[in-house]
PDB file of C-alpha atoms in Angstrom:
ATOM      1  CA  UNK Y 234     131.996 -54.629 122.813  1.00 53.00           C
ATOM      2  CA  UNK Y 235     134.091 -54.151 126.080  1.00 58.00           C
ATOM      3  CA  UNK Y 236     131.460 -51.407 126.903  1.00 60.00           C
ATOM      4  CA  UNK Y 237     128.627 -53.733 126.147  1.00 49.00           C
ATOM      5  CA  UNK Y 238     130.295 -55.893 128.475  1.00 52.00           C
ATOM      6  CA  UNK Y 239     130.627 -53.447 131.075  1.00 54.00           C
ATOM      7  CA  UNK Y 240     127.122 -52.712 130.899  1.00 50.00           C
ATOM      8  CA  UNK Y 241     125.630 -55.971 131.279  1.00 47.00           C
ATOM      9  CA  UNK Y 242     128.024 -56.456 134.427  1.00 52.00           C
ATOM     10  CA  UNK Y 243     126.390 -53.345 135.785  1.00 49.00           C
ATOM     11  CA  UNK Y 244     123.221 -54.817 135.181  1.00 47.00           C
ATOM     12  CA  UNK Y 245     123.857 -58.181 136.495  1.00 47.00           C
ATOM     13  CA  UNK Y 246     125.438 -56.662 139.798  1.00 50.00           C
ATOM     14  CA  UNK Y 247     122.688 -56.828 142.135  1.00 56.00           C
ATOM     15  CA  UNK Y 248     118.856 -56.681 141.933  1.00 61.00           C
ATOM     16  CA  UNK Y 249     118.564 -53.049 141.922  1.00 66.00           C
ATOM     17  CA  UNK Y 250     120.466 -52.838 138.766  1.00 67.00           C
ATOM     18  CA  UNK Y 251     118.612 -55.530 137.069  1.00 70.00           C
ATOM     19  CA  UNK Y 252     115.279 -53.824 138.014  1.00 70.00           C
ATOM     20  CA  UNK Y 253     116.693 -50.763 136.465  1.00 72.00           C
ATOM     21  CA  UNK Y 254     117.637 -52.629 133.089  1.00 75.00           C
ATOM     22  CA  UNK Y 255     114.056 -54.106 132.927  1.00 76.00           C
ATOM     23  CA  UNK Y 256     112.943 -50.804 133.566  1.00 77.00           C
ATOM     24  CA  UNK Y 257     114.733 -49.356 130.586  1.00 80.00           C
ATOM     25  CA  UNK Y 258     114.128 -52.219 128.420  1.00 84.00           C
ATOM     26  CA  UNK Y 259     110.169 -51.818 129.005  1.00 83.00           C
ATOM     27  CA  UNK Y 260     110.748 -48.019 128.259  1.00 84.00           C
ATOM     28  CA  UNK Y 261     112.320 -49.193 124.920  1.00 84.00           C
ATOM     29  CA  UNK Y 262     109.654 -51.674 124.087  1.00 84.00           C
ATOM     30  CA  UNK Y 263     106.941 -49.174 124.730  1.00 85.00           C
ATOM     31  CA  UNK Y 264     108.659 -46.652 121.971  1.00 84.00           C
ATOM     32  CA  UNK Y 265     108.850 -49.723 119.729  1.00 85.00           C
ATOM     33  CA  UNK Y 266     105.377 -50.553 120.252  1.00 84.00           C
ATOM     34  CA  UNK Y 267     104.411 -47.150 119.576  1.00 83.00           C
ATOM     35  CA  UNK Y 268     106.256 -46.415 116.234  1.00 82.00           C
ATOM     36  CA  UNK Y 269     105.276 -49.953 114.877  1.00 83.00           C
ATOM     37  CA  UNK Y 270     101.461 -49.682 115.861  1.00 80.00           C
ATOM     38  CA  UNK Y 271      99.001 -48.155 112.985  1.00 79.00           C
ATOM     39  CA  UNK Y 272      96.675 -45.580 114.516  1.00 83.00           C
ATOM     40  CA  UNK Y 273      93.488 -45.195 112.680  1.00 86.00           C
ATOM     41  CA  UNK Y 274      91.650 -42.510 113.778  1.00 89.00           C
ATOM     42  CA  UNK Y 275      87.983 -43.271 113.417  1.00 91.00           C
ATOM     43  CA  UNK Y 276      87.161 -39.554 112.110  1.00 88.00           C
ATOM     44  CA  UNK Y 277      83.933 -39.254 113.734  1.00 90.00           C
ATOM     45  CA  UNK Y 278      83.123 -36.500 116.033  1.00 89.00           C
ATOM     46  CA  UNK Y 279      81.364 -38.700 118.888  1.00 88.00           C
ATOM     47  CA  UNK Y 280      84.385 -41.390 118.698  1.00 92.00           C
ATOM     48  CA  UNK Y 281      87.684 -39.324 117.948  1.00 92.00           C
ATOM     49  CA  UNK Y 282      88.161 -38.404 121.850  1.00 91.00           C
ATOM     50  CA  UNK Y 283      87.079 -41.680 123.072  1.00 93.00           C
ATOM     51  CA  UNK Y 284      89.826 -43.590 120.938  1.00 93.00           C
ATOM     52  CA  UNK Y 285      92.544 -40.945 121.712  1.00 92.00           C
ATOM     53  CA  UNK Y 286      91.758 -41.444 125.483  1.00 92.00           C
ATOM     54  CA  UNK Y 287      92.053 -45.094 125.084  1.00 92.00           C
ATOM     55  CA  UNK Y 288      95.303 -44.770 123.444  1.00 91.00           C
ATOM     56  CA  UNK Y 289      96.525 -42.379 125.616  1.00 91.00           C
ATOM     57  CA  UNK Y 290      95.576 -44.523 128.906  1.00 92.00           C
ATOM     58  CA  UNK Y 291      95.111 -48.140 128.251  1.00 93.00           C
ATOM     59  CA  UNK Y 292      98.745 -48.942 127.111  1.00 91.00           C
ATOM     60  CA  UNK Y 293     100.328 -46.823 130.038  1.00 93.00           C
ATOM     61  CA  UNK Y 294      98.027 -48.649 132.431  1.00 94.00           C
ATOM     62  CA  UNK Y 295      99.322 -52.092 131.057  1.00 93.00           C
ATOM     63  CA  UNK Y 296     102.785 -51.028 131.097  1.00 91.00           C
ATOM     64  CA  UNK Y 297     102.591 -49.888 134.738  1.00 93.00           C
ATOM     65  CA  UNK Y 298     101.269 -53.208 135.919  1.00 93.00           C
ATOM     66  CA  UNK Y 299     103.589 -55.234 133.923  1.00 90.00           C
ATOM     67  CA  UNK Y 300     106.319 -52.958 135.609  1.00 89.00           C
ATOM     68  CA  UNK Y 301     105.110 -53.772 138.900  1.00 91.00           C
ATOM     69  CA  UNK Y 302     104.873 -57.533 138.007  1.00 89.00           C
ATOM     70  CA  UNK Y 303     108.574 -57.851 136.631  1.00 86.00           C
ATOM     71  CA  UNK Y 304     110.137 -55.569 139.417  1.00 86.00           C
ATOM     72  CA  UNK Y 305     111.705 -57.778 142.125  1.00 83.00           C
ATOM     73  CA  UNK Y 306     110.924 -55.312 144.885  1.00 84.00           C
ATOM     74  CA  UNK Y 307     107.363 -56.096 144.525  1.00 88.00           C
ATOM     75  CA  UNK Y 308     107.717 -59.472 145.823  1.00 87.00           C
ATOM     76  CA  UNK Y 309     110.170 -58.281 148.821  1.00 88.00           C
ATOM     77  CA  UNK Y 310     107.882 -55.520 149.889  1.00 90.00           C
ATOM     78  CA  UNK Y 311     104.562 -57.878 149.701  1.00 90.00           C
ATOM     79  CA  UNK Y 312     106.588 -60.398 151.769  1.00 88.00           C
ATOM     80  CA  UNK Y 313     108.078 -58.017 154.426  1.00 89.00           C
ATOM     81  CA  UNK Y 314     104.509 -56.128 154.805  1.00 89.00           C
ATOM     82  CA  UNK Y 315     102.267 -59.799 155.232  1.00 89.00           C
ATOM     83  CA  UNK Y 316     104.596 -61.562 156.831  1.00 87.00           C
ATOM     84  CA  UNK Y 317     104.128 -62.282 161.011  1.00 87.00           C
ATOM     85  CA  UNK Y 318     106.024 -60.422 163.021  1.00 84.00           C
ATOM     86  CA  UNK Y 319     107.818 -63.700 164.890  1.00 79.00           C
ATOM     87  CA  UNK Y 320     111.358 -62.814 166.283  1.00 81.00           C
ATOM     88  CA  UNK Y 321     111.690 -59.822 163.987  1.00 85.00           C
ATOM     89  CA  UNK Y 322     110.123 -56.548 164.187  1.00 85.00           C
ATOM     90  CA  UNK Y 323     108.933 -55.024 160.934  1.00 86.00           C
ATOM     91  CA  UNK Y 324     110.074 -51.387 160.019  1.00 87.00           C
ATOM     92  CA  UNK Y 325     107.777 -49.441 158.060  1.00 90.00           C
ATOM     93  CA  UNK Y 326     110.605 -47.350 156.465  1.00 91.00           C
ATOM     94  CA  UNK Y 327     111.683 -50.340 154.884  1.00 91.00           C
ATOM     95  CA  UNK Y 328     108.418 -51.002 153.273  1.00 91.00           C
ATOM     96  CA  UNK Y 329     107.802 -47.585 152.097  1.00 92.00           C
ATOM     97  CA  UNK Y 330     111.276 -47.400 150.604  1.00 91.00           C
ATOM     98  CA  UNK Y 331     110.451 -50.719 148.725  1.00 91.00           C
ATOM     99  CA  UNK Y 332     107.347 -49.381 147.711  1.00 93.00           C
ATOM    100  CA  UNK Y 333     108.528 -46.068 146.710  1.00 91.00           C
ATOM    101  CA  UNK Y 334     111.268 -47.624 144.369  1.00 89.00           C
ATOM    102  CA  UNK Y 335     108.828 -49.901 142.739  1.00 90.00           C
ATOM    103  CA  UNK Y 336     106.129 -47.260 141.725  1.00 92.00           C
ATOM    104  CA  UNK Y 337     109.321 -45.128 140.467  1.00 90.00           C
ATOM    105  CA  UNK Y 338     110.726 -47.966 138.118  1.00 89.00           C
ATOM    106  CA  UNK Y 339     106.868 -49.061 137.120  1.00 91.00           C
ATOM    107  CA  UNK Y 340     106.106 -45.541 135.752  1.00 92.00           C
ATOM    108  CA  UNK Y 341     108.930 -45.080 133.797  1.00 90.00           C
ATOM    109  CA  UNK Y 342     107.687 -46.798 130.701  1.00 91.00           C
ATOM    110  CA  UNK Y 343     103.907 -45.261 131.006  1.00 92.00           C
ATOM    111  CA  UNK Y 344     105.534 -41.843 131.077  1.00 93.00           C
ATOM    112  CA  UNK Y 345     107.698 -42.706 127.906  1.00 92.00           C
ATOM    113  CA  UNK Y 346     104.674 -44.075 126.093  1.00 93.00           C
ATOM    114  CA  UNK Y 347     102.495 -40.685 127.001  1.00 93.00           C
ATOM    115  CA  UNK Y 348     105.682 -38.487 126.366  1.00 93.00           C
ATOM    116  CA  UNK Y 349     106.036 -40.199 122.951  1.00 92.00           C
ATOM    117  CA  UNK Y 350     102.472 -39.818 121.950  1.00 93.00           C
ATOM    118  CA  UNK Y 351     102.434 -35.982 122.631  1.00 94.00           C
ATOM    119  CA  UNK Y 352     105.685 -35.492 120.805  1.00 93.00           C
ATOM    120  CA  UNK Y 353     104.094 -36.958 117.653  1.00 92.00           C
ATOM    121  CA  UNK Y 354     101.229 -35.175 118.181  1.00 91.00           C
ATOM    122  CA  UNK Y 355      98.769 -37.949 116.088  1.00 91.00           C
ATOM    123  CA  UNK Y 356      96.673 -39.186 118.841  1.00 92.00           C
ATOM    124  CA  UNK Y 357      96.229 -35.078 120.134  1.00 92.00           C
ATOM    125  CA  UNK Y 358      95.323 -34.222 116.345  1.00 92.00           C
ATOM    126  CA  UNK Y 359      92.524 -36.930 116.585  1.00 92.00           C
ATOM    127  CA  UNK Y 360      91.067 -35.662 119.527  1.00 92.00           C
ATOM    128  CA  UNK Y 361      91.130 -31.821 119.289  1.00 92.00           C
ATOM    129  CA  UNK Y 362      90.942 -31.616 116.053  1.00 90.00           C
ATOM    130  CA  UNK Y 363      87.062 -30.764 116.362  1.00 90.00           C
ATOM    131  CA  UNK Y 364      87.915 -28.257 119.284  1.00 89.00           C
ATOM    132  CA  UNK Y 365      89.882 -25.955 116.627  1.00 90.00           C
ATOM    133  CA  UNK Y 366      87.996 -22.795 115.194  1.00 88.00           C
ATOM    134  CA  UNK Y 367      88.026 -23.449 111.401  1.00 87.00           C
ATOM    135  CA  UNK Y 368      87.824 -19.316 111.060  1.00 85.00           C
ATOM    136  CA  UNK Y 369      91.721 -19.304 111.746  1.00 87.00           C
ATOM    137  CA  UNK Y 370      92.544 -20.848 108.770  1.00 86.00           C
ATOM    138  CA  UNK Y 371      91.491 -20.712 105.054  1.00 83.00           C
ATOM    139  CA  UNK Y 372      90.504 -23.123 102.499  1.00 79.00           C
ATOM    140  CA  UNK Y 373      87.682 -24.595 104.654  1.00 81.00           C
ATOM    141  CA  UNK Y 374      85.860 -27.314 102.312  1.00 79.00           C
ATOM    142  CA  UNK Y 375      82.571 -25.610 102.125  1.00 73.00           C
ATOM    143  CA  UNK Y 376      81.097 -27.670  99.162  1.00 65.00           C
ATOM    144  CA  UNK Y 377      80.949 -31.234 100.684  1.00 65.00           C
ATOM    145  CA  UNK Y 378      77.160 -30.778 102.243  1.00 67.00           C
ATOM    146  CA  UNK Y 379      79.012 -31.811 105.922  1.00 75.00           C
ATOM    147  CA  UNK Y 380      78.494 -29.350 108.804  1.00 83.00           C
ATOM    148  CA  UNK Y 381      81.818 -27.918 110.327  1.00 86.00           C
ATOM    149  CA  UNK Y 382      82.035 -30.307 113.000  1.00 87.00           C
ATOM    150  CA  UNK Y 383      82.033 -33.207 110.832  1.00 87.00           C
ATOM    151  CA  UNK Y 384      84.654 -31.710 108.744  1.00 86.00           C
ATOM    152  CA  UNK Y 385      86.961 -30.800 111.508  1.00 88.00           C
ATOM    153  CA  UNK Y 386      86.616 -34.424 112.824  1.00 89.00           C
ATOM    154  CA  UNK Y 387      87.735 -35.935 109.395  1.00 88.00           C
ATOM    155  CA  UNK Y 388      91.383 -33.802 109.952  1.00 89.00           C
ATOM    156  CA  UNK Y 389      93.340 -36.631 110.992  1.00 88.00           C
ATOM    157  CA  UNK Y 390      92.371 -38.553 107.824  1.00 86.00           C
ATOM    158  CA  UNK Y 391      94.555 -37.453 105.319  1.00 80.00           C
ATOM    159  CA  UNK Y 392      93.458 -39.786 102.735  1.00 78.00           C
ATOM    160  CA  UNK Y 393      89.804 -38.599 102.782  1.00 76.00           C
ATOM    161  CA  UNK Y 394      88.382 -37.109  99.342  1.00 77.00           C
ATOM    162  CA  UNK Y 395      87.167 -33.870 100.826  1.00 81.00           C
ATOM    163  CA  UNK Y 396      90.808 -32.908 101.736  1.00 77.00           C
ATOM    164  CA  UNK Y 397      92.430 -33.368  98.366  1.00 73.00           C
ATOM    165  CA  UNK Y 398      93.985 -30.804  97.108  1.00 71.00           C
ATOM    166  CA  UNK Y 399      93.797 -28.634 100.361  1.00 76.00           C
ATOM    167  CA  UNK Y 400      96.200 -27.117 102.395  1.00 84.00           C
ATOM    168  CA  UNK Y 401      93.655 -26.291 105.247  1.00 88.00           C
ATOM    169  CA  UNK Y 402      93.998 -30.324 106.591  1.00 88.00           C
ATOM    170  CA  UNK Y 403      97.750 -29.482 106.919  1.00 89.00           C
ATOM    171  CA  UNK Y 404      97.461 -26.287 108.590  1.00 91.00           C
ATOM    172  CA  UNK Y 405      94.803 -27.602 111.355  1.00 91.00           C
ATOM    173  CA  UNK Y 406      96.992 -30.574 111.994  1.00 91.00           C
ATOM    174  CA  UNK Y 407     100.484 -28.187 112.236  1.00 92.00           C
ATOM    175  CA  UNK Y 408      98.482 -26.190 114.774  1.00 93.00           C
ATOM    176  CA  UNK Y 409      97.204 -28.888 116.867  1.00 94.00           C
ATOM    177  CA  UNK Y 410     100.559 -30.755 116.706  1.00 94.00           C
ATOM    178  CA  UNK Y 411     102.285 -27.470 118.086  1.00 95.00           C
ATOM    179  CA  UNK Y 412      99.988 -27.956 120.942  1.00 94.00           C
ATOM    180  CA  UNK Y 413     100.462 -31.349 121.636  1.00 94.00           C
ATOM    181  CA  UNK Y 414     104.505 -31.045 121.513  1.00 95.00           C
ATOM    182  CA  UNK Y 415     104.148 -28.359 123.820  1.00 96.00           C
ATOM    183  CA  UNK Y 416     102.117 -30.135 126.246  1.00 95.00           C
ATOM    184  CA  UNK Y 417     104.951 -33.062 125.971  1.00 95.00           C
ATOM    185  CA  UNK Y 418     107.936 -30.713 126.438  1.00 95.00           C
ATOM    186  CA  UNK Y 419     106.224 -29.088 129.114  1.00 96.00           C
ATOM    187  CA  UNK Y 420     105.790 -32.333 131.399  1.00 95.00           C
ATOM    188  CA  UNK Y 421     109.534 -33.602 130.501  1.00 94.00           C
ATOM    189  CA  UNK Y 422     110.651 -30.211 132.018  1.00 96.00           C
ATOM    190  CA  UNK Y 423     108.525 -30.653 134.873  1.00 96.00           C
ATOM    191  CA  UNK Y 424     109.649 -34.016 135.632  1.00 93.00           C
ATOM    192  CA  UNK Y 425     113.174 -33.058 135.085  1.00 93.00           C
ATOM    193  CA  UNK Y 426     112.890 -30.234 137.437  1.00 95.00           C
ATOM    194  CA  UNK Y 427     110.750 -32.064 139.928  1.00 93.00           C
ATOM    195  CA  UNK Y 428     113.380 -34.869 139.995  1.00 90.00           C
ATOM    196  CA  UNK Y 429     116.422 -32.136 140.376  1.00 92.00           C
ATOM    197  CA  UNK Y 430     114.534 -30.160 143.081  1.00 92.00           C
ATOM    198  CA  UNK Y 431     113.890 -33.251 145.151  1.00 88.00           C
ATOM    199  CA  UNK Y 432     117.639 -34.352 144.943  1.00 87.00           C
ATOM    200  CA  UNK Y 433     118.536 -30.879 146.281  1.00 89.00           C
ATOM    201  CA  UNK Y 434     116.012 -30.396 148.996  1.00 89.00           C
ATOM    202  CA  UNK Y 435     115.971 -34.211 150.195  1.00 83.00           C
ATOM    203  CA  UNK Y 436     119.153 -33.886 152.293  1.00 82.00           C
ATOM    204  CA  UNK Y 437     117.621 -30.847 154.217  1.00 83.00           C
ATOM    205  CA  UNK Y 438     114.430 -32.638 155.136  1.00 82.00           C
ATOM    206  CA  UNK Y 439     115.615 -35.981 155.502  1.00 78.00           C
ATOM    207  CA  UNK Y 440     118.201 -37.577 157.999  1.00 82.00           C
ATOM    208  CA  UNK Y 441     121.226 -39.212 155.760  1.00 84.00           C
ATOM    209  CA  UNK Y 442     121.727 -41.751 158.922  1.00 88.00           C
ATOM    210  CA  UNK Y 443     118.525 -43.070 158.733  1.00 88.00           C
ATOM    211  CA  UNK Y 444     118.438 -43.134 154.732  1.00 88.00           C
ATOM    212  CA  UNK Y 445     121.233 -45.275 154.997  1.00 91.00           C
ATOM    213  CA  UNK Y 446     119.646 -47.606 157.356  1.00 92.00           C
ATOM    214  CA  UNK Y 447     116.686 -47.778 155.236  1.00 91.00           C
ATOM    215  CA  UNK Y 448     118.623 -48.565 152.230  1.00 90.00           C
ATOM    216  CA  UNK Y 449     120.966 -51.269 153.778  1.00 92.00           C
ATOM    217  CA  UNK Y 450     118.107 -53.068 155.533  1.00 92.00           C
ATOM    218  CA  UNK Y 451     116.065 -53.202 152.042  1.00 90.00           C
ATOM    219  CA  UNK Y 452     118.940 -54.553 150.099  1.00 90.00           C
ATOM    220  CA  UNK Y 453     119.478 -56.981 153.233  1.00 91.00           C
ATOM    221  CA  UNK Y 454     116.088 -58.257 152.659  1.00 91.00           C
ATOM    222  CA  UNK Y 455     116.484 -58.615 148.988  1.00 88.00           C
ATOM    223  CA  UNK Y 456     120.088 -60.419 149.596  1.00 90.00           C
ATOM    224  CA  UNK Y 457     118.317 -62.752 152.244  1.00 91.00           C
ATOM    225  CA  UNK Y 458     115.653 -63.811 150.460  1.00 89.00           C
ATOM    226  CA  UNK Y 459     118.011 -64.641 147.159  1.00 89.00           C
ATOM    227  CA  UNK Y 460     120.269 -66.760 149.523  1.00 91.00           C
ATOM    228  CA  UNK Y 461     117.337 -68.611 151.107  1.00 91.00           C
ATOM    229  CA  UNK Y 462     115.843 -69.334 147.588  1.00 90.00           C
ATOM    230  CA  UNK Y 463     119.320 -70.693 146.443  1.00 91.00           C
ATOM    231  CA  UNK Y 464     119.903 -72.609 149.782  1.00 90.00           C
ATOM    232  CA  UNK Y 465     116.378 -74.258 149.083  1.00 91.00           C
ATOM    233  CA  UNK Y 466     117.198 -75.409 145.429  1.00 91.00           C
ATOM    234  CA  UNK Y 467     120.509 -76.761 146.650  1.00 90.00           C
ATOM    235  CA  UNK Y 468     119.269 -78.717 149.771  1.00 89.00           C
ATOM    236  CA  UNK Y 469     116.364 -79.755 147.468  1.00 90.00           C
ATOM    237  CA  UNK Y 470     118.815 -81.032 144.917  1.00 91.00           C
ATOM    238  CA  UNK Y 471     120.765 -83.156 147.498  1.00 88.00           C
ATOM    239  CA  UNK Y 472     117.658 -84.365 149.080  1.00 89.00           C
ATOM    240  CA  UNK Y 473     116.318 -85.493 145.741  1.00 90.00           C
ATOM    241  CA  UNK Y 474     119.507 -87.140 144.931  1.00 89.00           C
ATOM    242  CA  UNK Y 475     119.464 -89.040 148.251  1.00 87.00           C
ATOM    243  CA  UNK Y 476     116.133 -90.125 147.693  1.00 89.00           C
ATOM    244  CA  UNK Y 477     116.862 -91.845 144.554  1.00 89.00           C
ATOM    245  CA  UNK Y 478     119.963 -93.015 145.349  1.00 86.00           C
ATOM    246  CA  UNK Y 479     118.285 -94.857 148.578  1.00 85.00           C
ATOM    247  CA  UNK Y 480     115.671 -96.074 146.291  1.00 84.00           C
ATOM    248  CA  UNK Y 481     118.017 -98.157 144.119  1.00 84.00           C
ATOM    249  CA  UNK Y 482     119.772 -99.163 147.102  1.00 80.00           C
ATOM    250  CA  UNK Y 483     116.540-100.581 148.467  1.00 77.00           C
ATOM    251  CA  UNK Y 484     115.790-102.404 145.058  1.00 74.00           C
ATOM    252  CA  UNK Y 485     119.219-104.280 145.199  1.00 68.00           C
ATOM    253  CA  UNK Y 486     119.535-107.437 146.458  1.00 61.00           C
ATOM    254  CA  UNK Y 487     121.562-108.469 149.816  1.00 54.00           C
ATOM    255  CA  UNK Y 488     125.043-109.594 148.938  1.00 52.00           C
ATOM    256  CA  UNK Y 489     127.655-110.071 151.279  1.00 53.00           C
ATOM    257  CA  UNK Y 490     131.357-109.859 150.283  1.00 50.00           C
ATOM    258  CA  UNK Y 491     133.684-110.254 153.339  1.00 55.00           C
ATOM    259  CA  UNK Y 492     136.759-108.173 152.123  1.00 50.00           C
ATOM    260  CA  UNK Y 493     138.878-105.641 153.662  1.00 55.00           C
ATOM    261  CA  UNK Y 494     138.098-102.324 152.982  1.00 50.00           C
ATOM    262  CA  UNK Y 495     141.049-100.052 152.283  1.00 54.00           C
ATOM    263  CA  UNK Y 496     141.739 -96.942 154.363  1.00 47.00           C
ATOM    264  CA  UNK Y 497     141.694 -94.513 151.870  1.00 46.00           C
ATOM    265  CA  UNK Y 498     138.380 -95.630 150.531  1.00 45.00           C
ATOM    266  CA  UNK Y 499     136.780 -95.442 153.950  1.00 48.00           C
ATOM    267  CA  UNK Y 500     138.373 -92.127 154.384  1.00 51.00           C
ATOM    268  CA  UNK Y 501     136.731 -90.881 150.972  1.00 48.00           C
ATOM    269  CA  UNK Y 502     133.446 -92.421 151.685  1.00 48.00           C
ATOM    270  CA  UNK Y 503     133.510 -90.754 155.276  1.00 50.00           C
ATOM    271  CA  UNK Y 504     134.077 -87.449 154.021  1.00 52.00           C
ATOM    272  CA  UNK Y 505     131.577 -87.848 151.055  1.00 47.00           C
ATOM    273  CA  UNK Y 506     128.984 -88.715 153.285  1.00 53.00           C
ATOM    274  CA  UNK Y 507     129.852 -85.701 155.752  1.00 54.00           C
ATOM    275  CA  UNK Y 508     129.745 -83.520 152.980  1.00 55.00           C
ATOM    276  CA  UNK Y 509     126.327 -84.487 151.944  1.00 56.00           C
ATOM    277  CA  UNK Y 510     125.236 -84.119 155.607  1.00 59.00           C
ATOM    278  CA  UNK Y 511     126.519 -80.646 155.677  1.00 62.00           C
ATOM    279  CA  UNK Y 512     124.624 -79.545 152.665  1.00 66.00           C
ATOM    280  CA  UNK Y 513     121.311 -81.120 154.110  1.00 75.00           C
ATOM    281  CA  UNK Y 514     121.959 -79.211 157.304  1.00 74.00           C
ATOM    282  CA  UNK Y 515     120.747 -82.186 159.460  1.00 76.00           C
ATOM    283  CA  UNK Y 516     117.166 -81.608 157.460  1.00 81.00           C
ATOM    284  CA  UNK Y 517     116.660 -85.305 156.098  1.00 80.00           C
ATOM    285  CA  UNK Y 518     112.654 -85.892 156.350  1.00 87.00           C
ATOM    286  CA  UNK Y 519     109.765 -84.380 154.756  1.00 89.00           C
ATOM    287  CA  UNK Y 520     108.412 -83.283 158.230  1.00 91.00           C
ATOM    288  CA  UNK Y 521     111.392 -81.570 159.183  1.00 89.00           C
ATOM    289  CA  UNK Y 522     111.401 -79.608 155.796  1.00 90.00           C
ATOM    290  CA  UNK Y 523     107.886 -78.442 156.227  1.00 91.00           C
ATOM    291  CA  UNK Y 524     108.588 -77.448 159.887  1.00 91.00           C
ATOM    292  CA  UNK Y 525     111.657 -75.490 158.239  1.00 88.00           C
ATOM    293  CA  UNK Y 526     109.752 -73.401 155.918  1.00 90.00           C
ATOM    294  CA  UNK Y 527     107.080 -72.942 158.210  1.00 91.00           C
ATOM    295  CA  UNK Y 528     109.237 -71.736 160.870  1.00 88.00           C
ATOM    296  CA  UNK Y 529     111.043 -69.527 158.090  1.00 88.00           C
ATOM    297  CA  UNK Y 530     107.603 -67.714 157.396  1.00 87.00           C
ATOM    298  CA  UNK Y 531     106.190 -67.423 160.684  1.00 86.00           C
ATOM    299  CA  UNK Y 532     109.238 -66.582 162.403  1.00 85.00           C
ATOM    300  CA  UNK Y 533     112.200 -65.186 160.667  1.00 85.00           C
ATOM    301  CA  UNK Y 534     115.250 -65.131 162.531  1.00 84.00           C
ATOM    302  CA  UNK Y 535     116.378 -62.476 164.562  1.00 84.00           C
ATOM    303  CA  UNK Y 536     119.076 -59.728 163.287  1.00 84.00           C
ATOM    304  CA  UNK Y 537     121.769 -61.088 165.385  1.00 80.00           C
ATOM    305  CA  UNK Y 538     124.683 -63.358 164.291  1.00 76.00           C
ATOM    306  CA  UNK Y 539     126.601 -62.997 167.661  1.00 77.00           C
ATOM    307  CA  UNK Y 540     126.382 -66.595 167.994  1.00 65.00           C
ATOM    308  CA  UNK Y 541     127.772 -67.370 164.738  1.00 60.00           C
ATOM    309  CA  UNK Y 542     130.377 -64.780 164.864  1.00 51.00           C
ATOM    310  CA  UNK Y 543     131.914 -66.331 168.397  1.00 53.00           C
ATOM    311  CA  UNK Y 544     130.771 -69.874 167.818  1.00 57.00           C
ATOM    312  CA  UNK Y 545     132.927 -71.934 170.167  1.00 56.00           C
ATOM    313  CA  UNK Y 546     135.745 -74.183 168.202  1.00 63.00           C
ATOM    314  CA  UNK Y 547     137.931 -76.940 169.439  1.00 62.00           C
ATOM    315  CA  UNK Y 548     141.395 -76.335 169.959  1.00 66.00           C
ATOM    316  CA  UNK Y 549     144.479 -78.910 170.412  1.00 66.00           C
ATOM    317  CA  UNK Y 550     147.245 -78.644 172.603  1.00 71.00           C
ATOM    318  CA  UNK Y 551     149.891 -81.351 172.806  1.00 66.00           C
ATOM    319  CA  UNK Y 552     152.202 -81.258 175.918  1.00 71.00           C
ATOM    320  CA  UNK Y 553     154.872 -83.627 176.888  1.00 68.00           C
ATOM    321  CA  UNK Y 554     154.896 -85.623 180.322  1.00 70.00           C
ATOM    322  CA  UNK Y 555     155.949 -82.871 182.126  1.00 71.00           C
ATOM    323  CA  UNK Y 556     153.351 -80.393 181.169  1.00 70.00           C
ATOM    324  CA  UNK Y 557     155.334 -78.469 178.637  1.00 73.00           C
ATOM    325  CA  UNK Y 558     153.786 -77.083 175.660  1.00 73.00           C
ATOM    326  CA  UNK Y 559     154.743 -78.738 172.460  1.00 65.00           C
ATOM    327  CA  UNK Y 560     152.362 -77.511 169.790  1.00 65.00           C
ATOM    328  CA  UNK Y 561     149.076 -75.570 170.166  1.00 68.00           C
ATOM    329  CA  UNK Y 562     146.725 -73.999 167.539  1.00 63.00           C
ATOM    330  CA  UNK Y 563     145.249 -71.767 170.118  1.00 58.00           C
TER     331      UNK Y 563
END
C-alpha cells in the first residue's frame, strides 16, 4: 500500500510525471484491448493482408492521436508556437523540446500495440500464410478441390473442415509465428539499443548548459500556464460571488438604523473587504477582465521579476523630540 502511495505521489508531482503516467496507462490499455479483442481472419487470399494491415496500422494511429490529445505538452507547445511575440521573444529550442517530448510519449502506446501483435503472431499468420511454400511441409490437403493459394489462406482458420486431423496447419502456423516473433524481438532490441546509444552519445553532441536552459524554460511555460489558470479560477469565483452579493444587496429595500458600529466589527469588515480586493487584484469590471485576458495572450509579461524582487516598502521609525530613534523596522 505504501509503495502504491509513493507511485501515485510521483505521478502527481508535476505535469511531466502525469504525462508519463497517462502514457503508461495508454500502453496498458492497448495490451488489454489486444487480448480482449477477438480477431477473425477472413481466410480469403484477397482480404487476408488487407485485414491484417488494418489491425496492425489503424489501432496504433488511434492510440497515437489519443496520446497527443491527452498530453499536456501539446497545449503548451501549440500556445507557445502560435502566440504573438509581444514583450517576450520565442525560443525555438523550447518548442522543439516540447514537440520531441510529446512525440516520444505519444508513440509509446502504438509501439506496444505493434510489438504485442508481432510477438503474438496471429496477425502475421493471417497476412503471410499465403506466402509460405507448402512444399516445406507434409500433409497438404489435396483432396479438397481448392487450389494451393486458397488452402494456404485458410491456415489461420483452425476450425475449417479441411484441416481436421491434419498437422499441416499447425506446422505452417508455427513457421510463420517464428518469423513474426523474430521481427518483434528485433524491433524491441533495436529500440532499446537506439535509446541507449542516444543517451550515451547525446552528451558529446549537446551542450549541457543549453539543455538545462531548454528544460527549465519548458517547465516554466507549463507552470506559468497552470498558475495563470488557477489564478483565473480564483478570480472568477470571487468575481461571481461579489456579483451575486451585489445583486441581492440591490434587491433589498433601504433601511436606516442609526446605531453605533463596534470597533471590532468595523475592523473585521475592512479586513474582509481588503482581502476580497486583494484577490480581485483591482480587476472588477467585465471590460477590465477582457482587456487583461487579451493582454495576456497578445503580450506575455517579460521574464524579469526585478520590480517584484525589489518592491519598495514602507518602513516606520519612531523618534523622540531630540531625534533619537526609539523603534525602527528598517
